[in-house]
Short mmCIF file of C-alpha atoms in Angstrom, two decimals:
data_model
loop_
_atom_site.label_atom_id
_atom_site.label_comp_id
_atom_site.label_asym_id
_atom_site.label_seq_id
_atom_site.Cartn_x
_atom_site.Cartn_y
_atom_site.Cartn_z
CA MET N 14 1.86 -28.81 -102.81
CA LYS N 15 0.64 -31.32 -100.26
CA LYS N 16 4.03 -31.20 -98.53
CA LEU N 17 3.91 -27.40 -98.35
CA PHE N 18 0.39 -27.53 -96.90
CA LEU N 19 1.43 -29.94 -94.16
CA ILE N 20 4.47 -27.86 -93.25
CA SER N 21 2.32 -24.69 -93.13
CA PHE N 22 -0.22 -26.47 -90.97
CA SER N 23 2.55 -27.55 -88.60
CA PHE N 24 3.77 -23.96 -88.28
CA ILE N 25 0.24 -22.69 -87.50
CA CYS N 26 0.03 -25.30 -84.73
CA MET N 27 3.20 -23.86 -83.27
CA LEU N 28 1.68 -20.36 -83.09
CA PHE N 29 -1.51 -21.57 -81.38
CA ASN N 30 0.33 -23.77 -78.89
CA ALA N 31 3.15 -21.53 -77.70
CA GLY N 32 2.40 -22.44 -74.11
CA THR N 33 2.97 -26.10 -74.93
CA VAL N 34 6.32 -25.25 -76.49
CA PHE N 35 7.56 -23.50 -73.37
CA ALA N 36 6.30 -26.32 -71.17
CA GLN N 37 8.69 -28.80 -72.73
CA GLY N 38 11.90 -27.25 -71.44
CA ARG N 39 13.63 -28.17 -74.72
CA ALA N 40 16.57 -26.20 -76.12
CA LEU N 41 15.79 -24.10 -79.20
CA SER N 42 18.47 -25.91 -81.17
CA ARG N 43 16.45 -29.14 -80.91
CA GLY N 44 13.47 -27.36 -82.46
CA VAL N 45 15.55 -26.25 -85.42
CA LYS N 46 16.81 -29.79 -85.93
CA ALA N 47 13.22 -31.06 -85.83
CA GLY N 48 12.27 -28.53 -88.50
CA GLU N 49 15.10 -29.66 -90.74
CA ALA N 50 13.98 -33.26 -90.42
CA ALA N 51 10.37 -32.32 -91.21
CA ALA N 52 11.41 -30.56 -94.40
CA LYS N 53 12.69 -33.90 -95.77
CA GLY N 54 9.22 -35.37 -96.04
CA SER N 55 5.63 -35.15 -94.86
CA SER N 56 5.78 -38.65 -93.41
CA ALA N 57 8.38 -37.48 -90.86
CA VAL N 58 6.09 -34.61 -89.88
CA LEU N 59 3.13 -36.94 -89.44
CA ARG N 60 5.18 -39.27 -87.30
CA ARG N 61 6.20 -36.34 -85.05
CA MET N 62 2.60 -35.11 -84.76
CA SER N 63 1.42 -38.56 -83.71
CA VAL N 64 3.74 -38.70 -80.69
CA ALA N 65 1.85 -38.43 -77.40
CA THR N 66 4.26 -35.84 -75.95
CA PRO N 67 4.32 -32.81 -78.33
CA ARG N 68 7.66 -31.62 -79.58
CA VAL N 69 8.70 -28.30 -81.05
CA PRO N 70 7.03 -28.09 -84.52
CA ALA N 71 9.02 -27.82 -87.72
CA VAL N 72 10.20 -24.43 -88.89
CA PRO N 73 9.53 -23.81 -92.62
CA SER N 74 12.59 -23.20 -94.72
CA GLY N 75 13.33 -19.55 -95.29
CA LEU N 76 11.59 -18.44 -92.09
CA LYS N 77 13.94 -16.66 -89.67
CA VAL N 78 13.88 -17.82 -86.07
CA SER N 79 13.44 -14.88 -83.70
CA ALA N 80 16.30 -14.51 -81.19
CA SER N 81 13.80 -13.14 -78.66
CA VAL N 82 12.17 -16.52 -78.09
CA PRO N 83 13.36 -17.46 -74.59
CA THR N 84 15.04 -20.74 -73.85
CA PRO N 85 13.71 -22.12 -70.55
CA ALA N 86 16.54 -22.28 -68.04
CA VAL N 87 17.55 -25.64 -66.66
CA PRO N 88 18.17 -25.37 -62.90
CA ARG N 89 21.79 -25.89 -61.96
CA VAL N 90 22.37 -28.39 -59.18
CA VAL N 91 25.17 -27.30 -56.86
CA SER N 92 26.68 -29.76 -54.47
CA THR N 93 26.95 -28.54 -50.87
CA GLY N 94 29.62 -31.06 -50.01
CA LEU N 95 27.42 -32.34 -47.18
CA PRO N 96 25.58 -35.67 -47.22
CA ALA N 97 21.83 -35.56 -47.62
CA VAL N 98 19.96 -35.90 -44.35
CA THR N 99 18.12 -39.21 -44.33
CA PRO N 100 16.17 -41.01 -41.63
CA GLY N 101 19.23 -43.21 -41.17
CA LEU N 102 21.51 -40.28 -40.31
CA ASP N 103 21.77 -40.34 -36.56
CA ALA N 104 21.60 -37.31 -34.23
CA LEU N 105 25.30 -37.57 -33.39
CA ARG N 106 26.31 -37.11 -37.02
CA ILE N 107 23.99 -34.11 -37.36
CA ARG N 108 25.50 -32.53 -34.26
CA GLN N 109 29.00 -33.10 -35.64
CA LEU N 110 28.05 -31.28 -38.82
CA GLU N 111 26.56 -28.39 -36.82
CA LYS N 112 29.78 -28.06 -34.81
CA SER N 113 31.82 -28.02 -38.01
CA VAL N 114 29.69 -25.20 -39.40
CA GLN N 115 29.97 -23.24 -36.14
CA ALA N 116 33.76 -23.63 -36.13
CA LEU N 117 33.93 -22.30 -39.68
CA GLN N 118 31.69 -19.37 -38.75
CA GLN N 119 33.92 -18.40 -35.83
CA GLU N 120 37.04 -18.73 -37.98
CA ASN N 121 35.38 -16.46 -40.53
CA LEU N 122 34.62 -13.83 -37.85
CA GLN N 123 38.25 -13.82 -36.75
CA LEU N 124 39.41 -13.40 -40.33
CA LYS N 125 36.99 -10.53 -40.95
CA ALA N 126 38.01 -8.70 -37.80
CA THR N 127 41.71 -9.15 -38.56
CA LEU N 128 41.59 -8.04 -42.19
CA ASN N 129 38.91 -5.34 -42.16
CA HIS N 130 39.84 -2.00 -40.66
CA ILE N 131 37.77 1.08 -41.56
CA GLY N 132 39.70 4.16 -40.50
CA SER N 133 40.80 2.22 -37.44
CA ASN N 134 42.70 4.03 -34.71
CA PRO N 135 45.51 1.62 -33.66
CA SER N 136 45.79 3.07 -30.14
CA LEU N 137 42.05 2.83 -29.51
CA ARG N 138 41.86 -0.64 -31.05
CA ARG N 139 43.69 -2.05 -28.03
CA ALA N 140 40.88 -0.73 -25.82
CA THR N 141 38.05 -2.44 -27.70
CA PHE N 142 36.81 -6.00 -28.03
CA GLN N 143 34.21 -7.88 -30.00
CA ALA N 144 31.66 -10.40 -28.79
CA VAL N 145 32.19 -13.41 -31.04
CA ALA N 146 30.35 -16.25 -29.31
CA THR N 147 27.99 -17.00 -26.47
CA THR N 148 27.28 -20.42 -24.94
CA ASN N 149 29.74 -21.77 -27.53
CA GLU N 150 27.70 -20.58 -30.50
CA PRO N 151 28.27 -17.54 -32.77
CA THR N 152 26.35 -14.45 -31.72
CA ASN N 153 25.19 -11.30 -33.44
CA PRO N 154 27.96 -8.68 -33.67
CA PHE N 155 28.47 -6.48 -30.62
CA SER N 156 31.26 -4.16 -29.51
CA GLY N 157 32.79 -3.69 -26.09
CA THR N 158 35.19 -1.28 -24.44
CA ALA N 159 37.92 -1.84 -21.84
CA PHE N 160 38.46 0.88 -19.24
CA ARG N 161 40.40 1.39 -16.04
CA THR N 162 39.23 2.96 -12.82
CA VAL N 163 40.28 3.24 -9.19
CA TYR N 164 38.18 1.73 -6.41
CA ASN N 165 39.28 1.96 -2.77
CA GLY N 166 42.72 3.03 -3.90
CA GLU N 167 43.22 0.07 -6.25
CA GLU N 168 43.27 0.34 -10.04
CA GLU N 169 41.00 -2.15 -11.77
CA VAL N 170 40.32 -3.09 -15.38
CA PHE N 171 36.79 -3.82 -16.60
CA GLY N 172 34.92 -4.01 -19.86
CA VAL N 173 31.53 -2.62 -20.78
CA VAL N 174 28.89 -3.72 -23.29
CA ALA N 175 25.42 -2.41 -24.12
CA ALA N 176 22.84 -4.04 -21.83
CA HIS N 177 20.37 -4.42 -24.70
CA ALA N 178 22.93 -6.74 -26.33
CA ILE N 179 22.26 -9.30 -23.59
CA ALA N 180 19.79 -12.06 -24.42
CA SER N 181 16.32 -11.77 -22.90
CA SER N 182 15.50 -15.41 -23.67
CA ALA N 183 17.36 -18.62 -24.49
CA ARG N 184 16.34 -18.21 -28.14
CA ASP N 185 18.04 -14.85 -28.60
CA LYS N 186 21.20 -14.87 -30.69
CA ALA N 187 22.73 -12.39 -28.27
CA LEU N 188 25.11 -12.19 -25.34
CA ASN N 189 24.72 -14.49 -22.38
CA ARG N 190 26.13 -13.86 -18.94
CA HIS N 191 29.20 -15.84 -20.02
CA PHE N 192 30.51 -15.20 -23.50
CA THR N 193 33.65 -15.16 -25.67
CA VAL N 194 35.42 -11.97 -26.71
CA GLY N 195 37.77 -11.28 -29.59
CA ILE N 196 40.74 -9.12 -28.55
CA PHE N 197 43.52 -7.79 -30.76
CA ASP N 198 47.01 -9.07 -29.99
CA GLY N 199 48.95 -6.97 -32.46
CA GLU N 200 47.22 -7.56 -35.80
CA LYS N 201 45.84 -10.93 -34.76
CA MET N 202 42.57 -11.44 -32.94
CA VAL N 203 42.50 -13.97 -30.11
CA GLU N 204 39.43 -15.35 -28.33
CA LEU N 205 39.14 -15.45 -24.55
CA PRO N 206 36.28 -15.95 -22.04
CA ALA N 207 34.49 -13.08 -20.30
CA GLU N 208 31.63 -12.65 -17.83
CA ILE N 209 29.04 -9.94 -17.25
CA VAL N 210 29.36 -9.17 -13.53
CA GLN N 211 26.98 -6.20 -13.09
CA ILE N 212 24.00 -5.07 -15.11
CA SER N 213 21.89 -1.98 -15.54
CA SER N 214 18.51 -1.95 -17.24
CA PRO N 215 18.46 -1.89 -21.07
CA SER N 216 15.59 0.60 -20.71
CA MET N 217 17.59 3.07 -18.59
CA LEU N 218 21.40 3.24 -18.50
CA ASP N 219 21.77 0.39 -21.01
CA ILE N 220 25.31 -0.64 -19.99
CA ALA N 221 26.71 -3.77 -18.34
CA LEU N 222 30.03 -4.41 -16.61
CA VAL N 223 32.35 -7.15 -17.89
CA LYS N 224 35.21 -8.92 -16.11
CA PHE N 225 38.09 -10.64 -17.94
CA SER N 226 40.72 -13.22 -17.09
CA PRO N 227 44.20 -11.90 -16.15
CA GLU N 228 45.40 -13.22 -19.52
CA ALA N 229 42.89 -11.03 -21.36
CA GLU N 230 43.55 -7.94 -19.23
CA LYS N 231 47.20 -7.99 -20.32
CA LEU N 232 46.18 -7.56 -23.96
CA PHE N 233 44.25 -4.35 -23.37
CA GLN N 234 45.28 -0.73 -23.25
CA PRO N 235 42.18 0.30 -21.25
CA LEU N 236 40.82 3.82 -21.49
CA ARG N 237 40.64 6.31 -18.67
CA ILE N 238 37.21 7.75 -17.78
CA SER N 239 37.23 11.51 -18.39
CA ASP N 240 36.72 13.85 -15.44
CA VAL N 241 35.70 16.73 -17.71
CA PRO N 242 31.96 16.96 -18.52
CA VAL N 243 31.16 17.18 -22.21
CA LYS N 244 29.11 20.06 -23.59
CA PHE N 245 27.16 21.08 -26.66
CA GLY N 246 29.44 21.56 -29.66
CA ASP N 247 32.27 19.29 -28.50
CA VAL N 248 33.63 16.98 -31.18
CA LEU N 249 34.03 13.32 -30.24
CA SER N 250 35.02 10.11 -32.01
CA SER N 251 34.23 6.45 -31.47
CA GLN N 252 36.02 3.14 -31.94
CA GLY N 253 34.45 -0.30 -32.11
CA PHE N 254 33.24 -3.02 -34.44
CA ALA N 255 30.53 -2.73 -37.08
CA GLN N 256 29.48 -5.73 -39.17
CA TYR N 257 32.61 -7.52 -37.90
CA LYS N 258 34.84 -4.69 -39.12
CA ASP N 259 37.19 -2.69 -36.92
CA VAL N 260 36.04 0.93 -37.32
CA ASN N 261 36.74 4.46 -36.14
CA ILE N 262 34.10 7.18 -36.54
CA PRO N 263 35.50 10.72 -36.24
CA ASP N 264 33.67 14.05 -36.11
CA ARG N 265 30.76 13.11 -33.86
CA HIS N 266 29.52 16.57 -32.93
CA ILE N 267 27.54 16.82 -29.69
CA THR N 268 24.00 18.09 -30.33
CA LYS N 269 22.57 17.62 -26.84
CA VAL N 270 23.61 16.55 -23.34
CA THR N 271 21.14 15.21 -20.75
CA PRO N 272 21.77 13.89 -17.22
CA LEU N 273 21.62 10.37 -18.69
CA SER N 274 23.16 10.53 -22.14
CA VAL N 275 25.08 12.34 -24.84
CA ARG N 276 23.63 12.86 -28.32
CA THR N 277 25.84 13.33 -31.35
CA THR N 278 25.87 13.34 -35.10
CA ILE N 279 26.87 9.96 -36.53
CA PRO N 280 28.60 10.27 -39.92
CA PHE N 281 28.59 6.55 -40.67
CA ALA N 282 26.49 4.60 -43.17
CA ARG N 283 23.28 3.21 -41.69
CA GLU N 284 23.75 -0.23 -43.19
CA ASP N 285 27.18 -0.54 -41.55
CA ARG N 286 26.12 0.41 -38.00
CA PRO N 287 24.98 -2.97 -36.60
CA GLY N 288 27.48 -4.05 -33.98
CA LEU N 289 28.55 -0.55 -32.89
CA CYS N 290 26.65 -0.63 -29.60
CA GLY N 291 29.11 -0.94 -26.73
CA SER N 292 31.87 0.91 -28.58
CA ALA N 293 33.95 3.66 -26.99
CA VAL N 294 33.10 7.35 -27.45
CA VAL N 295 36.15 9.47 -26.64
CA ASN N 296 37.18 13.13 -26.52
CA ALA N 297 40.21 14.77 -28.15
CA ASP N 298 42.43 13.48 -25.32
CA GLN N 299 41.37 9.88 -26.05
CA GLU N 300 39.54 9.71 -22.72
CA LEU N 301 36.29 7.80 -22.38
CA VAL N 302 33.23 10.07 -22.23
CA GLY N 303 30.47 7.70 -23.33
CA ILE N 304 29.40 4.23 -24.44
CA HIS N 305 27.57 4.06 -27.77
CA THR N 306 24.09 2.54 -27.28
CA GLY N 307 22.31 3.21 -30.57
CA SER N 308 21.17 5.66 -33.21
CA SER N 309 17.92 7.01 -34.62
CA TYR N 310 17.09 7.64 -38.26
CA ASP N 311 15.93 10.94 -39.71
CA ARG N 312 13.18 10.30 -42.25
CA GLN N 313 14.37 13.01 -44.62
CA ASP N 314 18.17 12.95 -44.51
CA ALA N 315 20.70 10.54 -42.98
CA GLN N 316 23.02 13.42 -42.11
CA PHE N 317 20.52 14.37 -39.40
CA ASP N 318 20.59 10.93 -37.76
CA VAL N 319 21.33 10.99 -34.02
CA GLY N 320 23.84 8.80 -32.18
CA TYR N 321 23.25 8.03 -28.49
CA ALA N 322 25.82 7.30 -25.79
CA THR N 323 25.40 6.67 -22.07
CA ASN N 324 27.56 9.04 -20.03
CA ALA N 325 30.78 7.24 -19.04
CA SER N 326 30.51 8.55 -15.47
CA PHE N 327 27.87 5.85 -14.83
CA LEU N 328 30.61 3.23 -15.22
CA ASN N 329 31.80 4.19 -11.74
CA THR N 330 28.28 3.51 -10.46
CA LEU N 331 28.41 0.03 -12.01
CA VAL N 332 31.79 -0.64 -10.41
CA GLU N 333 30.46 0.45 -7.01
CA ALA N 334 27.48 -1.90 -7.39
CA TYR N 335 29.81 -4.75 -8.39
CA HIS N 336 31.69 -4.34 -5.10
CA ASN N 337 28.52 -3.77 -3.06
CA GLY N 338 26.26 -6.71 -3.86
CA GLY N 339 24.55 -4.98 -6.78
CA GLU N 340 23.55 -1.88 -4.80
CA ALA N 341 24.55 1.61 -5.97
CA THR N 342 22.28 4.55 -6.77
CA PHE N 343 22.17 7.53 -9.10
CA PRO N 344 19.63 10.38 -9.06
CA LEU N 345 16.83 11.04 -11.51
CA VAL N 346 17.42 14.70 -12.35
CA LEU N 347 14.46 16.80 -13.56
CA ASN N 348 14.17 20.59 -13.57
CA GLY N 349 17.74 20.60 -12.31
CA LYS N 350 16.71 18.79 -9.09
CA ASN N 351 17.48 15.30 -7.80
CA ILE N 352 13.95 13.86 -7.79
CA ILE N 353 14.35 10.25 -6.67
CA PRO N 354 17.23 7.78 -6.17
CA LEU N 355 17.44 4.91 -8.65
CA ASN N 356 19.44 1.76 -8.13
CA VAL N 357 21.78 0.98 -10.99
CA ASP N 358 19.55 -1.90 -12.20
CA GLU N 359 16.25 0.04 -11.98
CA TYR N 360 14.32 1.61 -14.82
CA ILE N 361 11.30 3.89 -15.11
CA SER N 362 8.13 2.33 -16.55
CA TYR N 363 5.53 5.05 -15.82
CA VAL N 364 5.36 8.79 -15.07
CA SER N 365 2.38 11.04 -14.29
CA PHE N 366 1.90 14.71 -13.37
CA HIS N 367 -0.69 16.09 -10.91
CA ASN N 368 -1.79 19.61 -10.07
CA ALA N 369 -2.09 21.07 -6.55
CA GLU N 370 -5.55 19.48 -6.13
CA GLY N 371 -4.14 16.07 -6.98
CA LYS N 372 -5.78 15.86 -10.42
CA GLN N 373 -3.76 14.05 -13.05
CA VAL N 374 -2.82 16.34 -15.95
CA TRP N 375 -0.43 14.12 -17.93
CA GLN N 376 0.79 10.52 -17.93
CA GLN N 377 3.12 8.37 -20.00
CA GLY N 378 4.06 4.70 -19.89
CA PHE N 379 7.43 3.53 -21.18
CA ASP N 380 7.30 0.06 -22.67
CA ASN N 381 10.91 0.27 -23.79
CA LYS N 382 13.55 2.94 -23.26
CA PHE N 383 12.78 5.77 -20.85
CA SER N 384 12.68 9.13 -22.65
CA TYR N 385 14.23 11.79 -20.44
CA SER N 386 13.72 14.52 -23.04
CA LYS N 387 10.00 13.72 -23.36
CA VAL N 388 9.40 14.02 -19.62
CA GLN N 389 11.41 17.23 -19.31
CA GLU N 390 9.55 18.72 -22.28
CA MET N 391 6.17 17.95 -20.67
CA LEU N 392 7.35 19.41 -17.35
CA ASP N 393 8.09 22.68 -19.12
CA ILE N 394 4.57 22.67 -20.57
CA TYR N 395 2.49 21.60 -17.54
CA SER N 396 4.55 22.82 -14.54
CA PRO N 397 2.85 20.29 -12.20
CA ARG N 398 2.90 20.36 -8.42
CA TYR N 399 3.51 16.61 -8.11
CA ILE N 400 5.14 13.89 -10.16
CA THR N 401 4.71 10.15 -9.61
CA VAL N 402 7.37 7.79 -10.94
CA THR N 403 7.05 3.99 -11.09
CA VAL N 404 10.30 2.04 -11.22
CA ARG N 405 11.09 -1.65 -11.68
CA ARG N 406 14.29 -3.70 -11.60
CA ALA N 407 16.06 -5.71 -14.26
CA ALA N 408 17.64 -8.98 -13.15
CA TRP N 409 19.08 -12.28 -14.31
CA SER N 410 16.24 -14.70 -15.00
CA PRO N 411 15.55 -17.21 -12.17
CA GLU N 412 14.77 -19.85 -14.82
CA ASN N 413 17.92 -19.17 -16.85
CA PRO N 414 20.63 -17.12 -15.10
CA GLU N 415 22.37 -16.53 -18.45
CA VAL N 416 19.62 -14.18 -19.73
CA LEU N 417 18.45 -10.74 -18.56
CA VAL N 418 14.78 -9.88 -17.94
CA GLU N 419 13.02 -6.64 -16.97
CA ASN N 420 10.06 -8.12 -15.04
CA ARG N 421 7.31 -6.15 -16.76
CA THR N 422 4.53 -8.28 -15.27
CA SER N 423 1.76 -7.93 -12.69
CA ARG N 424 3.64 -10.42 -10.51
CA ASP N 425 6.67 -8.14 -10.29
CA LEU N 426 7.37 -7.41 -6.63
CA THR N 427 10.26 -5.04 -7.38
CA LYS N 428 7.86 -2.30 -8.49
CA THR N 429 8.06 0.90 -6.45
CA THR N 430 6.09 4.14 -6.98
CA TYR N 431 7.42 7.48 -5.75
CA LYS N 432 5.49 10.73 -5.39
CA TYR N 433 7.56 13.92 -5.41
CA ASP N 434 6.46 17.47 -4.54
CA PHE N 435 8.15 20.10 -6.73
CA GLN N 436 7.11 22.88 -4.36
CA THR N 437 8.60 21.43 -1.18
CA GLU N 438 11.29 19.54 -3.12
CA GLU N 439 10.78 16.29 -1.25
CA ILE N 440 9.44 12.78 -1.72
CA VAL N 441 6.01 12.67 -0.09
CA SER N 442 5.26 8.94 -0.50
CA VAL N 443 6.85 5.63 -1.47
CA THR N 444 4.60 2.68 -2.37
CA LYS N 445 6.06 -0.79 -2.88
CA ALA N 446 4.37 -3.68 -4.66
CA LYS N 447 2.71 -6.34 -2.52
CA PRO N 448 1.89 -9.96 -3.34
CA LYS N 449 -1.67 -10.44 -4.59
CA GLY N 450 -4.12 -11.11 -1.79
CA ARG N 451 -2.29 -8.91 0.71
CA ARG N 452 -3.32 -5.42 1.72
#
């Protein structure tokens, strides 16, 4: 009777101290063994209860152990294969390890690009490239397109990437002025150097011109820029890289055309789109009509997402600027009129409307991408007499010529403000920024 009382008492202790049981991290099988030992005699139970660190109490004979009682998991230690970093590990060894990891990452990118084709178009594949590294380190995925054009009677081959893919600071894991491209040579991807030789603003045209080595040019089958303007309802397709996979996206139906861009449907999974910017958008004749620069999400249904592409005709403007010291202009077109000339590297940061008396009736600042549709929509509503447009210039950073900046500061001396009269159809004033302290 005494033995039964002690065993019962031990079991009651288990119920009131469940938290202690879980805190031990013991396997349930050990608890069962302890119970079996306790059943052999009360002295064994007393000895267990006198131990400073509690153990799992005895289980009375005949009592079923619930399978729902969890067994605390023991963390599994997985070896990384790398030595632990200690104060004695010198900086040189750490750098060697970093380089080994980077080499493996680049090898992995090559393997992914070579083995993963999603509806790839073999003929278009030879006109595309992938940014795989910048300043000798792996970069985020970006696409690029090779095209051919004629300048001063000579055919030339260039590449194009999205300007927003260029780093805006040394910390960005994005393209630098000099970077490494992956190009298909048959089914194998090879890596070769490339350089961005002419930029436009990420907030305006959002494209940048790339020059390759003669060795790289031989691997391409560059696309021809289409002479035929696209229109609403045309069906396009695109070819590039998404998440390091070689992809072709058919059935991109044009939903809108503006003087700056083409808007299309984009029947491609949202989670797979990163890396598409810079890819080729072509017509049924496989001619280049646009450069993919992004997409927007519809809150209700992904099938209503919009894909954006800069009109490929602006590539000729970039080529002209490349041969002319960075100078080449295109018009800002509003209400069907050429309002002001913009240099290829300029972008619009502010717009305002004024009535005939000079009173401001609407204004809008653009901290990021200029919205042509927004301005045209407001023009249709307000029908102003005057419009003022403030423009600034993007440029390679003076502190780090490998990164691109847009100079959105009060010290920016590239800022110019135009005032245009819709009635007389002429620019009535041009105001340029002056250094502080000067009038």
